[in-house]
XYZ file of C-alpha atoms in Angstrom:
399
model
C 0.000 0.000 0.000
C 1.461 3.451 -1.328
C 0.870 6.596 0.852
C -1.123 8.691 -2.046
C -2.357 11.170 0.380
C -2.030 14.717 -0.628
C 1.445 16.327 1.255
C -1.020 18.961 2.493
C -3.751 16.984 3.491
C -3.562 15.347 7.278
C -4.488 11.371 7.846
C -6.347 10.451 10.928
C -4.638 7.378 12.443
C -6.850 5.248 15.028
C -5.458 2.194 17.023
C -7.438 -0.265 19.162
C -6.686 -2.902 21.096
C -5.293 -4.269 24.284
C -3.609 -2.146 26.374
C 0.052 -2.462 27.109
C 3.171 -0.592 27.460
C 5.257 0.552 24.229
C 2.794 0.914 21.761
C 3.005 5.148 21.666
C 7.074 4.668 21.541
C 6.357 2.174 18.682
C 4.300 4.495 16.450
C 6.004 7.403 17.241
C 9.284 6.395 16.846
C 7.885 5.257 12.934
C 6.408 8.343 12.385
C 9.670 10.769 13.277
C 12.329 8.342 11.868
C 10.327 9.266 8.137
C 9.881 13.267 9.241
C 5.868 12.356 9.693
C 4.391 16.040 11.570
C 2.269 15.494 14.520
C -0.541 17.247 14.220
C -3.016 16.174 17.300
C -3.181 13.058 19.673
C -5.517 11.287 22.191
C -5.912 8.265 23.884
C -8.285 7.071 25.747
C -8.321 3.139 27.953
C -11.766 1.393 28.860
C -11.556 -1.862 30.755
C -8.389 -2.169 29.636
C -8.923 -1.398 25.835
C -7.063 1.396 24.294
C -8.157 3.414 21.396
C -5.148 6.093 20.339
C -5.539 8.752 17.575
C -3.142 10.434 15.718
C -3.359 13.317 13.393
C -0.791 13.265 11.269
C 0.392 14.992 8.211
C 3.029 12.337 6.017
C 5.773 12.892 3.747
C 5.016 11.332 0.090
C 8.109 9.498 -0.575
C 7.540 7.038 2.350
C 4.600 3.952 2.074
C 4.478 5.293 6.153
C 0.670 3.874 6.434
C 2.602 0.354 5.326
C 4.507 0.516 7.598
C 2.439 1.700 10.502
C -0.634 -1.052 9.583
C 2.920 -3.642 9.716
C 3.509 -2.446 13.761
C 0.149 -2.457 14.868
C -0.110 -6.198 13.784
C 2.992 -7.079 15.540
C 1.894 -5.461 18.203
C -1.745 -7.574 18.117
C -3.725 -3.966 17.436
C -6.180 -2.903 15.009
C -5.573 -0.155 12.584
C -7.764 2.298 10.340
C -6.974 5.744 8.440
C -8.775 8.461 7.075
C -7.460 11.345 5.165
C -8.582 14.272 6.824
C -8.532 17.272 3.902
C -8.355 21.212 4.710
C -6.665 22.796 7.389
C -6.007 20.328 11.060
C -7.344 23.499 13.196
C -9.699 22.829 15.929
C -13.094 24.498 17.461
C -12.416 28.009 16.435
C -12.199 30.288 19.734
C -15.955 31.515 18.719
C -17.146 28.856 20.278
C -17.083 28.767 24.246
C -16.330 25.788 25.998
C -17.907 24.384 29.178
C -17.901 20.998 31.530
C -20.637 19.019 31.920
C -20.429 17.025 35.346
C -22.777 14.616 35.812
C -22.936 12.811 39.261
C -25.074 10.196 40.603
C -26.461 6.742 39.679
C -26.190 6.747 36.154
C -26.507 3.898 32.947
C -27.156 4.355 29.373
C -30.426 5.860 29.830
C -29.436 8.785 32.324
C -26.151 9.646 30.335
C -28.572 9.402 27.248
C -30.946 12.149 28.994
C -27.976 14.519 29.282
C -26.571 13.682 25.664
C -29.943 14.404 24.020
C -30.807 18.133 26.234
C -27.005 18.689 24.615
C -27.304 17.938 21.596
C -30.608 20.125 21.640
C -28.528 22.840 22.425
C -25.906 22.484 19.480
C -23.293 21.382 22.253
C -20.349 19.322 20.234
C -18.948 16.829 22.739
C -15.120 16.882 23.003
C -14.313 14.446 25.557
C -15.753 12.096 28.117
C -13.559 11.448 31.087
C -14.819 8.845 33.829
C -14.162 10.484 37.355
C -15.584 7.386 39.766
C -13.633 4.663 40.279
C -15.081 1.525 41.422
C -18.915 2.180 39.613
C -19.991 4.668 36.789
C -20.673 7.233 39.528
C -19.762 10.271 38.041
C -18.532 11.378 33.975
C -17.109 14.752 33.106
C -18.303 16.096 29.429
C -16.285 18.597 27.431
C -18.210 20.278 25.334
C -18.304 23.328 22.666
C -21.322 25.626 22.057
C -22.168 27.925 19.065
C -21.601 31.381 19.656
C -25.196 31.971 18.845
C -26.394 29.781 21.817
C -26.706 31.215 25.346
C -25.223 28.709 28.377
C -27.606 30.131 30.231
C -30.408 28.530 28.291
C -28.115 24.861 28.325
C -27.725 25.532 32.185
C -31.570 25.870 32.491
C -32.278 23.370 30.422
C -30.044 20.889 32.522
C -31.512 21.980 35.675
C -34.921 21.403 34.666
C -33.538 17.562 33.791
C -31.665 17.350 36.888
C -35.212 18.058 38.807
C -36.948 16.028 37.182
C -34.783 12.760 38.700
C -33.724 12.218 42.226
C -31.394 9.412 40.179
C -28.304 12.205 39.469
C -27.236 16.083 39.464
C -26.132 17.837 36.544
C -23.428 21.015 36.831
C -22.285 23.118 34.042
C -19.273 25.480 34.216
C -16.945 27.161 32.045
C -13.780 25.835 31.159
C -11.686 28.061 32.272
C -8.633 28.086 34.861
C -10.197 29.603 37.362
C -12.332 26.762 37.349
C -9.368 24.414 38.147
C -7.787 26.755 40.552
C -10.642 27.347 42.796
C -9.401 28.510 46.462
C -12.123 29.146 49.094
C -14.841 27.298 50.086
C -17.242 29.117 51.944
C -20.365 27.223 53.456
C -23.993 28.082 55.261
C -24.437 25.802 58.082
C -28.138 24.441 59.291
C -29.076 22.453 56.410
C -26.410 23.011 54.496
C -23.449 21.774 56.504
C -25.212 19.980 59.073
C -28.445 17.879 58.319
C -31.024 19.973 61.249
C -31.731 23.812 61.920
C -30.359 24.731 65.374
C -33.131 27.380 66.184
C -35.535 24.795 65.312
C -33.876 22.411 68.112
C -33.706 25.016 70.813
C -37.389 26.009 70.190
C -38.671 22.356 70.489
C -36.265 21.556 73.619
C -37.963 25.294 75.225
C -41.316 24.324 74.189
C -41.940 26.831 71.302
C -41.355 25.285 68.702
C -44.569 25.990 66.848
C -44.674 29.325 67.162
C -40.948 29.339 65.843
C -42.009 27.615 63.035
C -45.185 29.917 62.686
C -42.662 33.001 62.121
C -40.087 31.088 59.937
C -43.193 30.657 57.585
C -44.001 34.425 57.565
C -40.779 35.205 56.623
C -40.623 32.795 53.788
C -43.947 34.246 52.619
C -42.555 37.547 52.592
C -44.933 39.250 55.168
C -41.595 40.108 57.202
C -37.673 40.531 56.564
C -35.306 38.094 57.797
C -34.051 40.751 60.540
C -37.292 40.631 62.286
C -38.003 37.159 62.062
C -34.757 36.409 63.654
C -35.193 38.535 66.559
C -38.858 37.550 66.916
C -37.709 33.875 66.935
C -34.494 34.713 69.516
C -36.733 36.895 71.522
C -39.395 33.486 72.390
C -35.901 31.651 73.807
C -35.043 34.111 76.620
C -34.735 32.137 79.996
C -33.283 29.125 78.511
C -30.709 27.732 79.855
C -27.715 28.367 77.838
C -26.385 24.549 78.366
C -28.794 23.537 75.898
C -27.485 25.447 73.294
C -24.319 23.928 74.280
C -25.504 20.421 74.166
C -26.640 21.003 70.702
C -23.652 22.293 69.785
C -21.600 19.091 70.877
C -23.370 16.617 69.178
C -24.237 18.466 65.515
C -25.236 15.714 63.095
C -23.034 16.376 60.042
C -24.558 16.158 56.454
C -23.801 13.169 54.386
C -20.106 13.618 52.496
C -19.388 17.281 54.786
C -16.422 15.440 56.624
C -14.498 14.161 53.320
C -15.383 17.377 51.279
C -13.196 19.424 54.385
C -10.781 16.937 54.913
C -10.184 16.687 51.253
C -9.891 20.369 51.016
C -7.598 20.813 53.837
C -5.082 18.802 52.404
C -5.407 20.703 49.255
C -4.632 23.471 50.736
C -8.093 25.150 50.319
C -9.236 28.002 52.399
C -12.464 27.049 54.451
C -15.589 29.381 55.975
C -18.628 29.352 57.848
C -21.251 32.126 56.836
C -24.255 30.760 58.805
C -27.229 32.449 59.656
C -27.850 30.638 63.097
C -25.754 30.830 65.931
C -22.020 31.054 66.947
C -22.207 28.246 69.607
C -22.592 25.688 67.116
C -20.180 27.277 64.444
C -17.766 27.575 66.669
C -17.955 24.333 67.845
C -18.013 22.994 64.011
C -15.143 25.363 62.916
C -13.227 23.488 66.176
C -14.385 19.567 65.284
C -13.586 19.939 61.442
C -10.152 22.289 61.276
C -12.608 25.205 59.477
C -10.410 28.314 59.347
C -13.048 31.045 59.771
C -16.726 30.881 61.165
C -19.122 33.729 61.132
C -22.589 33.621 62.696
C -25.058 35.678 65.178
C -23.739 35.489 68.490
C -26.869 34.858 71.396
C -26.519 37.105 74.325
C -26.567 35.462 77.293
C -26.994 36.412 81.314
C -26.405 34.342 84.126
C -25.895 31.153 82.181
C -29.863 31.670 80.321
C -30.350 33.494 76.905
C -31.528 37.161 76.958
C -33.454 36.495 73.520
C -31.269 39.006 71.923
C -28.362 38.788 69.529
C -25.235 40.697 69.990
C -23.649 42.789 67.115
C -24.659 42.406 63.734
C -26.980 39.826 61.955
C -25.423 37.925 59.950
C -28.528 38.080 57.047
C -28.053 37.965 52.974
C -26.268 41.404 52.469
C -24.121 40.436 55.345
C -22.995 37.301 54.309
C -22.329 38.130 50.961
C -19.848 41.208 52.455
C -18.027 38.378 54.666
C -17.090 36.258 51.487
C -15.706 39.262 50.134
C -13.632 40.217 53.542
C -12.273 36.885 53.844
C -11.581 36.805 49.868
C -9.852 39.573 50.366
C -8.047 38.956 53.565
C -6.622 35.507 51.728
C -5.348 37.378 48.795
C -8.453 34.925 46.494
C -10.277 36.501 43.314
C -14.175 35.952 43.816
C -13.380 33.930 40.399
C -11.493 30.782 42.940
C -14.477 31.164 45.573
C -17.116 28.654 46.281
C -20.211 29.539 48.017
C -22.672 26.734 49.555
C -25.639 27.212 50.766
C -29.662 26.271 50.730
C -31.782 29.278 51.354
C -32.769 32.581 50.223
C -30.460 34.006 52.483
C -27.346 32.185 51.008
C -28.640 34.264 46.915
C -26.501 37.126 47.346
C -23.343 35.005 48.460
C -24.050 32.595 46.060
C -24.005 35.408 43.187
C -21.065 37.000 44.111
C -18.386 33.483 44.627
C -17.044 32.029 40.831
C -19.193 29.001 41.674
C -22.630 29.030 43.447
C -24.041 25.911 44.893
C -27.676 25.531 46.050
C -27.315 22.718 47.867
C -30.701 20.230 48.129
C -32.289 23.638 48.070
C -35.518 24.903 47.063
C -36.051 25.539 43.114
C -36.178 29.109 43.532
C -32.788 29.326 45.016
C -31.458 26.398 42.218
C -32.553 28.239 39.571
C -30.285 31.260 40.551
C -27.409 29.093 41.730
C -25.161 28.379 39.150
C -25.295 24.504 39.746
C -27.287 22.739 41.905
C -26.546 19.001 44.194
C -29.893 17.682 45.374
C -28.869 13.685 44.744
C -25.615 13.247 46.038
C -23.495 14.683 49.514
C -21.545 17.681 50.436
C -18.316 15.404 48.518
C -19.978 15.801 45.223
C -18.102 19.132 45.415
C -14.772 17.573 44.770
C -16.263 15.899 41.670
C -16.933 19.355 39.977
C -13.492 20.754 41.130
C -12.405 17.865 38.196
C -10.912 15.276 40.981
C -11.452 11.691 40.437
C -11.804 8.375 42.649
C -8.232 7.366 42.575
C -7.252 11.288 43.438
C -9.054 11.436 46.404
C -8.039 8.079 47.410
C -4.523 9.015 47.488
C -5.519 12.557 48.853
C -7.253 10.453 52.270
C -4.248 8.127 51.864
């Protein structure tokens, strides 16, 4: 077989077969001992099958493909070519290029699902990279969009799919490096952090917990700020004793994942934060238990070891919160761009809006809808599967 390929023209190469070691020196070496230009390359093992391509642009006074098709037998691999005319450029930069991650129980007819919402959306897929180990847990999608379609429409349109199943979550974000060099991770607590609501737990151990929960709906109703329903709600636990709170405090049921997303992120080197709405006590007490480096919550005045049913300096509400991701950002020498905000409620919006990633986590749809991604299937952990870190990774980072 002659090489009749035009000497401007590029030939696709594609190997498959078992994998083993050698068989990239043994192409490669064929391809530069005849002055063969590389063009493009990727490989890709499943279950121990290899499929490598190679873009490749060949001299015409060589029968290269010959000899190629010769090494791949030897080596007990399949072989195919396809001239490739025109120019070997890739996606032009017009087109923007995002990460699909897709985590939860998935098969053929949940990765389907996502497939056919992006290939409503024009998205090309680029590349499909497995990040679970053990089970097909979790997949990361490269993809490329039109510059005439709107991520914000994709991103909507995954949502909507990803609420639709309690079977996976879906989270799309620009490829960028500020997406791989993410910093701070800042966190709300009750319900977010930990599985309960600690005003909710004082109330019922004081007896007034109905009436707590009375306000709490008037404020998510709108017929009062979150100001007034805090105090209201702080004001029906004066007299109680302030060992209660403490109690709490000590024995905080963590959410599901919330231990190996922190300890994962310690040893990263990430910058961690509390921005809680509820009370110091227990972030205090969280900020000590998991190695947190900053915690900031409304502090419960207390006299003679019972609450006063005030709060001492500032409340810690939506504008407030958002501010302290900015101090600490800025404290830590971190672009809002490397910041991750967490959080479940209207009060966690603003904060949400103003990190580079915004997480409503098992939130309402209101709050998922503004959030730039949402995790309502899978723990606090699923975090480290959008940062782009696989099984094996965090096996080795938890040693």
């Amino acid at each position: 077989m002659s090489n009749s390929t035009n000497s401007q023209d590029s030939v696709l190469v594609t190997v498959t077969g078992r994998d083993e070691p050698g068989i990239l020196a043994r192409l490669t070496g064929i391809l530069s001992e005849v002055g063969a230009v590389l063009l493009d390359i990727e490989q890709v093992v499943v279950h121990g099958q290899l499929t490598l391509s190679l873009l490749v642009r060949l001299p015409e006074t060589r029968s290269v493909l010959k000899e190629l098709l010769f090494a791949a037998k030897e080596l007990g691999m399949s072989l195919d070519f396809k001239p490739v005319e025109g120019p070997s450029t890739p996606v032009g930069p017009s087109r923007s290029r995002h990460v699909v991650t897709v985590v939860g129980s998935l098969g053929a007819r949940e990765l389907h699902a996502v497939a056919e919402r992006l290939a409503r959306h024009g998205a090309n897929i680029e590349r499909i990279n497995r990040l679970s180990d053990a089970e097909l847990g979790s997949v990361e999608i490269h993809i490329a969009l039109p510059p005439e379609r709107d991520p914000e429409e994709l991103k909507r349109s995954l949502l909507e799919l990803a609420m639709s199943t309690s079977a996976f979550d879906v989270a799309l974000q620009r490829e960028s490096l500020y997406r791989r060099s993410k910093r701070l991770v800042v966190m709300d607590m009750d319900s977010t952090l930990i599985r309960i609501e600690v005003i909710d737990e004082l109330a019922r151990a004081y007896g007034v917990g109905e009436q707590v929960v009375r306000i709490t709906e008037r404020a998510m109703h709108g017929e009062m700020d979150y100001d007034e329903s805090l105090r209201q709600r702080v004001a029906l636990l004066k007299g109680m004793d302030a060992k209660v709170l403490r109690d709490i405090a000590a024995n905080l049921p963590l959410t599901q994942g919330a231990e190996t997303l922190i300890r994962v992120l310690k040893r990263l080197g990430y910058r961690t934060a509390i921005i809680s709405g509820g009370f110091s006590v227990a972030a205090e007490a969280l900020k000590a238990r998991l190695g947190i480096d900053y915690a900031h919550s409304n502090m419960l005045e207390e006299a003679d070891g019972k609450l006063t049913g005030r709060t001492l300096g500032p409340i810690v509400n939506a504008r407030r919160k958002a501010e302290l991701l900015e101090s600490i950002a800025q404290a830590e020498g971190i672009l809002l761009d490397q910041v991750i905000a967490v959080g479940d409620g209207a009060n966690d919006l603003l904060m949400l809006e103003r990190a580079g990633l915004g997480i409503a986590f098992r939130a309402k749809p209101k709050l998922r809808q503004a959030a730039d991604t949402s995790i309502s299937a899978g723990g606090l952990d699923t975090i480290l599967y959008l940062l782009g870190l696989t099984a094996r990774e965090l096996q080795e980072v938890l040693g």
